[in-house]
């Protein structure tokens, strides 16, 4: 889950998760709660196949994805030597469920889902003990440089606006909040419901 309110962002070390020991990724995702039952695979697996994979299968999928050649699927934040947060950032074309998300399809300004230069920030995981310290905000800012370094010209996010409803679900908050992305320089491009917002950060190379 992403954290949203802080006045004192900690000094963090943020690295590509592919360069970190997978045991550190496991420490962030934990063994209980939503993250431990998803392993950032929700947008990677078709709905008809989801239940058949199981928690261990999901964990193994993420471990395998981070071991593949290339930049990897996301970033890991450290406070000293302790892993304290995860952010999924990768080419949007690699997330097949986004193609069938009404919120994304109706809100994006880049409807070509095969465009490899459009990247997406789809998920944050901050262990409960570390929330409220600005780690999600720091990861959102780091995602911009990571995407740009690997050829992205647009970085999309699918944020929730907590002020638009009384109590956003935990599932929604994993996507990050409007204020978090706005602080990182993202702009709102569409409000597909009262509380769900497509945001983007234009990077070099796209008018």
PDB file of C-alpha atoms in Angstrom:
ATOM      1  CA  UNK A   1       0.000   0.000   0.000  1.00  0.00           C
ATOM      2  CA  UNK A   2       1.223   3.520  -0.732  1.00  0.00           C
ATOM      3  CA  UNK A   3       1.666   6.070   2.001  1.00  0.00           C
ATOM      4  CA  UNK A   4       0.261   9.525   1.400  1.00  0.00           C
ATOM      5  CA  UNK A   5       1.011  12.110   4.083  1.00  0.00           C
ATOM      6  CA  UNK A   6       4.411  13.235   5.261  1.00  0.00           C
ATOM      7  CA  UNK A   7       6.367  16.384   5.954  1.00  0.00           C
ATOM      8  CA  UNK A   8       9.733  14.677   6.217  1.00  0.00           C
ATOM      9  CA  UNK A   9      10.725  12.402   3.369  1.00  0.00           C
ATOM     10  CA  UNK A  10      13.559  10.172   4.580  1.00  0.00           C
ATOM     11  CA  UNK A  11      16.915   9.921   2.859  1.00  0.00           C
ATOM     12  CA  UNK A  12      16.474   6.714   0.912  1.00  0.00           C
ATOM     13  CA  UNK A  13      18.527   4.575  -1.390  1.00  0.00           C
ATOM     14  CA  UNK A  14      16.393   3.473  -4.324  1.00  0.00           C
ATOM     15  CA  UNK A  15      17.654   0.777  -6.673  1.00  0.00           C
ATOM     16  CA  UNK A  16      16.245  -1.331  -9.507  1.00  0.00           C
ATOM     17  CA  UNK A  17      14.620  -4.317  -7.849  1.00  0.00           C
ATOM     18  CA  UNK A  18      16.365  -6.559 -10.373  1.00  0.00           C
ATOM     19  CA  UNK A  19      19.672  -5.541  -8.775  1.00  0.00           C
ATOM     20  CA  UNK A  20      18.550  -6.351  -5.231  1.00  0.00           C
ATOM     21  CA  UNK A  21      18.483  -9.736  -3.496  1.00  0.00           C
ATOM     22  CA  UNK A  22      15.052 -11.255  -3.921  1.00  0.00           C
ATOM     23  CA  UNK A  23      14.973 -11.852  -0.174  1.00  0.00           C
ATOM     24  CA  UNK A  24      14.733  -8.061   0.192  1.00  0.00           C
ATOM     25  CA  UNK A  25      11.744  -7.980  -2.158  1.00  0.00           C
ATOM     26  CA  UNK A  26      10.177 -10.768  -0.083  1.00  0.00           C
ATOM     27  CA  UNK A  27      10.731  -8.729   3.075  1.00  0.00           C
ATOM     28  CA  UNK A  28       8.758  -5.816   1.626  1.00  0.00           C
ATOM     29  CA  UNK A  29       5.874  -7.971   0.376  1.00  0.00           C
ATOM     30  CA  UNK A  30       5.706  -9.939   3.616  1.00  0.00           C
ATOM     31  CA  UNK A  31       3.716 -13.070   4.310  1.00  0.00           C
ATOM     32  CA  UNK A  32       0.310 -11.594   5.200  1.00  0.00           C
ATOM     33  CA  UNK A  33      -2.008  -9.028   3.692  1.00  0.00           C
ATOM     34  CA  UNK A  34      -2.870  -8.126   0.118  1.00  0.00           C
ATOM     35  CA  UNK A  35       0.705  -7.777  -1.159  1.00  0.00           C
ATOM     36  CA  UNK A  36       1.592 -11.326  -0.130  1.00  0.00           C
ATOM     37  CA  UNK A  37      -1.401 -12.608  -2.109  1.00  0.00           C
ATOM     38  CA  UNK A  38      -0.604 -10.643  -5.264  1.00  0.00           C
ATOM     39  CA  UNK A  39       3.171 -10.182  -5.682  1.00  0.00           C
ATOM     40  CA  UNK A  40       2.425  -7.425  -8.196  1.00  0.00           C
ATOM     41  CA  UNK A  41       1.001  -9.889 -10.705  1.00  0.00           C
ATOM     42  CA  UNK A  42      -2.567  -8.579 -10.934  1.00  0.00           C
ATOM     43  CA  UNK A  43      -2.024  -6.706 -14.197  1.00  0.00           C
ATOM     44  CA  UNK A  44       0.150  -9.494 -15.595  1.00  0.00           C
ATOM     45  CA  UNK A  45      -2.307 -12.404 -15.436  1.00  0.00           C
ATOM     46  CA  UNK A  46      -5.664 -12.718 -17.163  1.00  0.00           C
ATOM     47  CA  UNK A  47      -8.639 -12.962 -14.800  1.00  0.00           C
ATOM     48  CA  UNK A  48      -9.530 -16.475 -15.942  1.00  0.00           C
ATOM     49  CA  UNK A  49      -6.074 -17.719 -14.865  1.00  0.00           C
ATOM     50  CA  UNK A  50      -5.678 -15.816 -11.585  1.00  0.00           C
ATOM     51  CA  UNK A  51      -7.055 -18.308  -9.069  1.00  0.00           C
ATOM     52  CA  UNK A  52      -5.130 -21.218 -10.565  1.00  0.00           C
ATOM     53  CA  UNK A  53      -1.719 -19.688  -9.895  1.00  0.00           C
ATOM     54  CA  UNK A  54      -1.772 -19.500  -6.070  1.00  0.00           C
ATOM     55  CA  UNK A  55       0.356 -17.409  -3.707  1.00  0.00           C
ATOM     56  CA  UNK A  56       3.551 -19.403  -4.195  1.00  0.00           C
ATOM     57  CA  UNK A  57       3.116 -19.338  -7.948  1.00  0.00           C
ATOM     58  CA  UNK A  58       2.703 -15.574  -7.849  1.00  0.00           C
ATOM     59  CA  UNK A  59       5.863 -15.190  -5.763  1.00  0.00           C
ATOM     60  CA  UNK A  60       7.787 -17.394  -8.190  1.00  0.00           C
ATOM     61  CA  UNK A  61       6.532 -15.378 -11.144  1.00  0.00           C
ATOM     62  CA  UNK A  62       7.866 -12.118  -9.700  1.00  0.00           C
ATOM     63  CA  UNK A  63      11.174 -13.748  -8.800  1.00  0.00           C
ATOM     64  CA  UNK A  64      11.494 -15.018 -12.364  1.00  0.00           C
ATOM     65  CA  UNK A  65      10.568 -11.661 -13.871  1.00  0.00           C
ATOM     66  CA  UNK A  66      13.238  -9.873 -11.853  1.00  0.00           C
ATOM     67  CA  UNK A  67      15.826 -12.446 -12.966  1.00  0.00           C
ATOM     68  CA  UNK A  68      15.143 -11.874 -16.668  1.00  0.00           C
ATOM     69  CA  UNK A  69      17.529  -9.708 -18.744  1.00  0.00           C
ATOM     70  CA  UNK A  70      16.630  -6.039 -18.838  1.00  0.00           C
ATOM     71  CA  UNK A  71      15.781  -3.315 -16.340  1.00  0.00           C
ATOM     72  CA  UNK A  72      13.318  -5.385 -14.350  1.00  0.00           C
ATOM     73  CA  UNK A  73       9.802  -4.582 -13.212  1.00  0.00           C
ATOM     74  CA  UNK A  74      10.320  -2.008 -10.535  1.00  0.00           C
ATOM     75  CA  UNK A  75      12.259  -0.242  -7.826  1.00  0.00           C
ATOM     76  CA  UNK A  76      13.134  -1.094  -4.237  1.00  0.00           C
ATOM     77  CA  UNK A  77      13.654   1.552  -1.545  1.00  0.00           C
ATOM     78  CA  UNK A  78      16.058   1.139   1.367  1.00  0.00           C
ATOM     79  CA  UNK A  79      16.388   3.049   4.602  1.00  0.00           C
ATOM     80  CA  UNK A  80      19.975   2.169   5.429  1.00  0.00           C
ATOM     81  CA  UNK A  81      20.189  -1.554   4.816  1.00  0.00           C
ATOM     82  CA  UNK A  82      16.493  -2.209   5.425  1.00  0.00           C
ATOM     83  CA  UNK A  83      14.178  -2.622   2.420  1.00  0.00           C
ATOM     84  CA  UNK A  84      11.148  -0.393   3.048  1.00  0.00           C
ATOM     85  CA  UNK A  85       9.198  -0.083  -0.200  1.00  0.00           C
ATOM     86  CA  UNK A  86       8.456  -1.358  -3.694  1.00  0.00           C
ATOM     87  CA  UNK A  87       7.196   0.428  -6.797  1.00  0.00           C
ATOM     88  CA  UNK A  88       6.207  -1.364 -10.010  1.00  0.00           C
ATOM     89  CA  UNK A  89       7.286   0.645 -13.062  1.00  0.00           C
ATOM     90  CA  UNK A  90       7.599  -0.926 -16.499  1.00  0.00           C
ATOM     91  CA  UNK A  91       6.397  -0.693 -20.114  1.00  0.00           C
ATOM     92  CA  UNK A  92       2.610  -0.492 -20.181  1.00  0.00           C
ATOM     93  CA  UNK A  93       2.435  -3.038 -23.018  1.00  0.00           C
ATOM     94  CA  UNK A  94       3.680  -5.706 -20.574  1.00  0.00           C
ATOM     95  CA  UNK A  95       0.569  -5.334 -18.390  1.00  0.00           C
ATOM     96  CA  UNK A  96      -2.211  -7.039 -20.376  1.00  0.00           C
ATOM     97  CA  UNK A  97      -5.024  -6.277 -17.941  1.00  0.00           C
ATOM     98  CA  UNK A  98      -4.549  -2.540 -18.460  1.00  0.00           C
ATOM     99  CA  UNK A  99      -5.745  -2.992 -22.039  1.00  0.00           C
ATOM    100  CA  UNK A 100      -9.111  -4.106 -20.690  1.00  0.00           C
ATOM    101  CA  UNK A 101      -9.392  -1.636 -17.819  1.00  0.00           C
ATOM    102  CA  UNK A 102     -12.221   0.793 -18.556  1.00  0.00           C
ATOM    103  CA  UNK A 103     -10.610   3.413 -16.351  1.00  0.00           C
ATOM    104  CA  UNK A 104      -7.329   3.245 -18.247  1.00  0.00           C
ATOM    105  CA  UNK A 105      -8.738   2.882 -21.755  1.00  0.00           C
ATOM    106  CA  UNK A 106     -11.173   5.752 -21.309  1.00  0.00           C
ATOM    107  CA  UNK A 107      -8.632   8.014 -19.625  1.00  0.00           C
ATOM    108  CA  UNK A 108      -5.305   7.519 -21.375  1.00  0.00           C
ATOM    109  CA  UNK A 109      -4.049  10.036 -23.925  1.00  0.00           C
ATOM    110  CA  UNK A 110      -2.000   7.246 -25.549  1.00  0.00           C
ATOM    111  CA  UNK A 111      -4.434   4.559 -26.771  1.00  0.00           C
ATOM    112  CA  UNK A 112      -1.796   2.452 -28.567  1.00  0.00           C
ATOM    113  CA  UNK A 113      -1.134  -0.213 -25.943  1.00  0.00           C
ATOM    114  CA  UNK A 114       1.680  -1.677 -28.038  1.00  0.00           C
ATOM    115  CA  UNK A 115       3.689   1.558 -27.802  1.00  0.00           C
ATOM    116  CA  UNK A 116       6.860   0.520 -25.960  1.00  0.00           C
ATOM    117  CA  UNK A 117       7.656   4.131 -25.011  1.00  0.00           C
ATOM    118  CA  UNK A 118       4.596   4.448 -22.751  1.00  0.00           C
ATOM    119  CA  UNK A 119       5.401   3.125 -19.281  1.00  0.00           C
ATOM    120  CA  UNK A 120       3.165   2.655 -16.255  1.00  0.00           C
ATOM    121  CA  UNK A 121       3.508   2.987 -12.502  1.00  0.00           C
ATOM    122  CA  UNK A 122       0.942   0.435 -11.385  1.00  0.00           C
ATOM    123  CA  UNK A 123       1.592  -0.450  -7.747  1.00  0.00           C
ATOM    124  CA  UNK A 124       3.320   0.489  -4.488  1.00  0.00           C
ATOM    125  CA  UNK A 125       3.973  -1.705  -1.480  1.00  0.00           C
ATOM    126  CA  UNK A 126       5.038  -0.014   1.748  1.00  0.00           C
ATOM    127  CA  UNK A 127       5.117  -2.237   4.859  1.00  0.00           C
ATOM    128  CA  UNK A 128       2.830  -0.925   7.581  1.00  0.00           C
ATOM    129  CA  UNK A 129       5.728  -0.019   9.895  1.00  0.00           C
ATOM    130  CA  UNK A 130       7.125   2.387   7.305  1.00  0.00           C
ATOM    131  CA  UNK A 131       3.991   4.151   6.077  1.00  0.00           C
ATOM    132  CA  UNK A 132       3.465   7.871   6.528  1.00  0.00           C
ATOM    133  CA  UNK A 133       7.143   8.660   5.940  1.00  0.00           C
ATOM    134  CA  UNK A 134       7.015   9.709   2.280  1.00  0.00           C
ATOM    135  CA  UNK A 135       8.494   6.513   0.871  1.00  0.00           C
ATOM    136  CA  UNK A 136       5.789   6.251  -1.777  1.00  0.00           C
ATOM    137  CA  UNK A 137       6.468   9.812  -2.879  1.00  0.00           C
ATOM    138  CA  UNK A 138      10.194   9.128  -3.140  1.00  0.00           C
ATOM    139  CA  UNK A 139       9.537   6.017  -5.221  1.00  0.00           C
ATOM    140  CA  UNK A 140       7.174   7.918  -7.537  1.00  0.00           C
ATOM    141  CA  UNK A 141       9.894  10.487  -8.196  1.00  0.00           C
ATOM    142  CA  UNK A 142      12.514   7.791  -8.754  1.00  0.00           C
ATOM    143  CA  UNK A 143      10.207   6.003 -11.201  1.00  0.00           C
ATOM    144  CA  UNK A 144      10.400   8.995 -13.539  1.00  0.00           C
ATOM    145  CA  UNK A 145      14.165   8.774 -13.929  1.00  0.00           C
ATOM    146  CA  UNK A 146      14.070   4.979 -14.186  1.00  0.00           C
ATOM    147  CA  UNK A 147      11.499   5.069 -16.990  1.00  0.00           C
ATOM    148  CA  UNK A 148      13.325   7.853 -18.850  1.00  0.00           C
ATOM    149  CA  UNK A 149      16.638   6.009 -18.592  1.00  0.00           C
ATOM    150  CA  UNK A 150      15.091   3.004 -20.306  1.00  0.00           C
ATOM    151  CA  UNK A 151      13.479   4.834 -23.210  1.00  0.00           C
ATOM    152  CA  UNK A 152      10.056   5.911 -21.953  1.00  0.00           C
ATOM    153  CA  UNK A 153       8.575   9.119 -23.310  1.00  0.00           C
ATOM    154  CA  UNK A 154       5.419   9.016 -21.167  1.00  0.00           C
ATOM    155  CA  UNK A 155       4.910   7.604 -17.694  1.00  0.00           C
ATOM    156  CA  UNK A 156       1.302   6.898 -16.696  1.00  0.00           C
ATOM    157  CA  UNK A 157      -0.171   6.397 -13.236  1.00  0.00           C
ATOM    158  CA  UNK A 158      -3.644   5.312 -12.121  1.00  0.00           C
ATOM    159  CA  UNK A 159      -4.161   7.145  -8.876  1.00  0.00           C
ATOM    160  CA  UNK A 160      -6.893   7.262  -6.264  1.00  0.00           C
ATOM    161  CA  UNK A 161      -8.114  10.559  -4.820  1.00  0.00           C
ATOM    162  CA  UNK A 162      -8.848   9.857  -1.125  1.00  0.00           C
ATOM    163  CA  UNK A 163     -10.569  13.225  -0.741  1.00  0.00           C
ATOM    164  CA  UNK A 164     -13.259  12.179  -3.226  1.00  0.00           C
ATOM    165  CA  UNK A 165     -14.671   9.380  -1.081  1.00  0.00           C
ATOM    166  CA  UNK A 166     -14.977   8.615   2.604  1.00  0.00           C
ATOM    167  CA  UNK A 167     -12.703   5.590   2.737  1.00  0.00           C
ATOM    168  CA  UNK A 168     -10.783   4.279  -0.295  1.00  0.00           C
ATOM    169  CA  UNK A 169     -10.230   0.533  -0.320  1.00  0.00           C
ATOM    170  CA  UNK A 170      -6.801  -0.929   0.358  1.00  0.00           C
ATOM    171  CA  UNK A 171      -6.830  -2.305  -3.178  1.00  0.00           C
ATOM    172  CA  UNK A 172      -7.166   1.208  -4.601  1.00  0.00           C
ATOM    173  CA  UNK A 173      -4.443   2.694  -2.406  1.00  0.00           C
ATOM    174  CA  UNK A 174      -1.879   0.248  -3.745  1.00  0.00           C
ATOM    175  CA  UNK A 175      -1.999   2.291  -6.967  1.00  0.00           C
ATOM    176  CA  UNK A 176      -0.859   5.484  -5.222  1.00  0.00           C
ATOM    177  CA  UNK A 177      -2.663   8.750  -4.556  1.00  0.00           C
ATOM    178  CA  UNK A 178      -3.226  11.889  -6.607  1.00  0.00           C
ATOM    179  CA  UNK A 179      -1.252  14.074  -4.206  1.00  0.00           C
ATOM    180  CA  UNK A 180       1.673  11.659  -4.222  1.00  0.00           C
ATOM    181  CA  UNK A 181       1.958  11.741  -8.001  1.00  0.00           C
ATOM    182  CA  UNK A 182       1.291  15.479  -8.233  1.00  0.00           C
ATOM    183  CA  UNK A 183       4.200  16.128  -5.877  1.00  0.00           C
ATOM    184  CA  UNK A 184       6.389  14.107  -8.259  1.00  0.00           C
ATOM    185  CA  UNK A 185       5.329  16.244 -11.232  1.00  0.00           C
ATOM    186  CA  UNK A 186       2.563  14.127 -12.750  1.00  0.00           C
ATOM    187  CA  UNK A 187      -0.442  15.909 -14.256  1.00  0.00           C
ATOM    188  CA  UNK A 188      -4.053  14.783 -14.179  1.00  0.00           C
ATOM    189  CA  UNK A 189      -5.300  13.911 -17.684  1.00  0.00           C
ATOM    190  CA  UNK A 190      -8.624  12.238 -16.907  1.00  0.00           C
ATOM    191  CA  UNK A 191     -10.904  11.548 -13.956  1.00  0.00           C
ATOM    192  CA  UNK A 192     -12.631   8.324 -14.924  1.00  0.00           C
ATOM    193  CA  UNK A 193     -14.676   8.176 -11.707  1.00  0.00           C
ATOM    194  CA  UNK A 194     -14.975  10.628  -8.837  1.00  0.00           C
ATOM    195  CA  UNK A 195     -11.993   9.017  -7.117  1.00  0.00           C
ATOM    196  CA  UNK A 196      -9.956   7.345  -9.890  1.00  0.00           C
ATOM    197  CA  UNK A 197      -7.575   9.512 -11.888  1.00  0.00           C
ATOM    198  CA  UNK A 198      -5.300   8.833 -14.834  1.00  0.00           C
ATOM    199  CA  UNK A 199      -2.143  10.921 -14.468  1.00  0.00           C
ATOM    200  CA  UNK A 200       0.948  11.205 -16.630  1.00  0.00           C
ATOM    201  CA  UNK A 201       4.432  12.616 -16.695  1.00  0.00           C
ATOM    202  CA  UNK A 202       5.694  13.638 -20.121  1.00  0.00           C
ATOM    203  CA  UNK A 203       9.343  12.738 -20.586  1.00  0.00           C
ATOM    204  CA  UNK A 204      11.787  13.916 -23.243  1.00  0.00           C
ATOM    205  CA  UNK A 205      10.978  12.952 -26.809  1.00  0.00           C
ATOM    206  CA  UNK A 206       7.177  13.332 -26.942  1.00  0.00           C
ATOM    207  CA  UNK A 207       5.396  16.532 -27.899  1.00  0.00           C
TER     208      UNK A 207
END
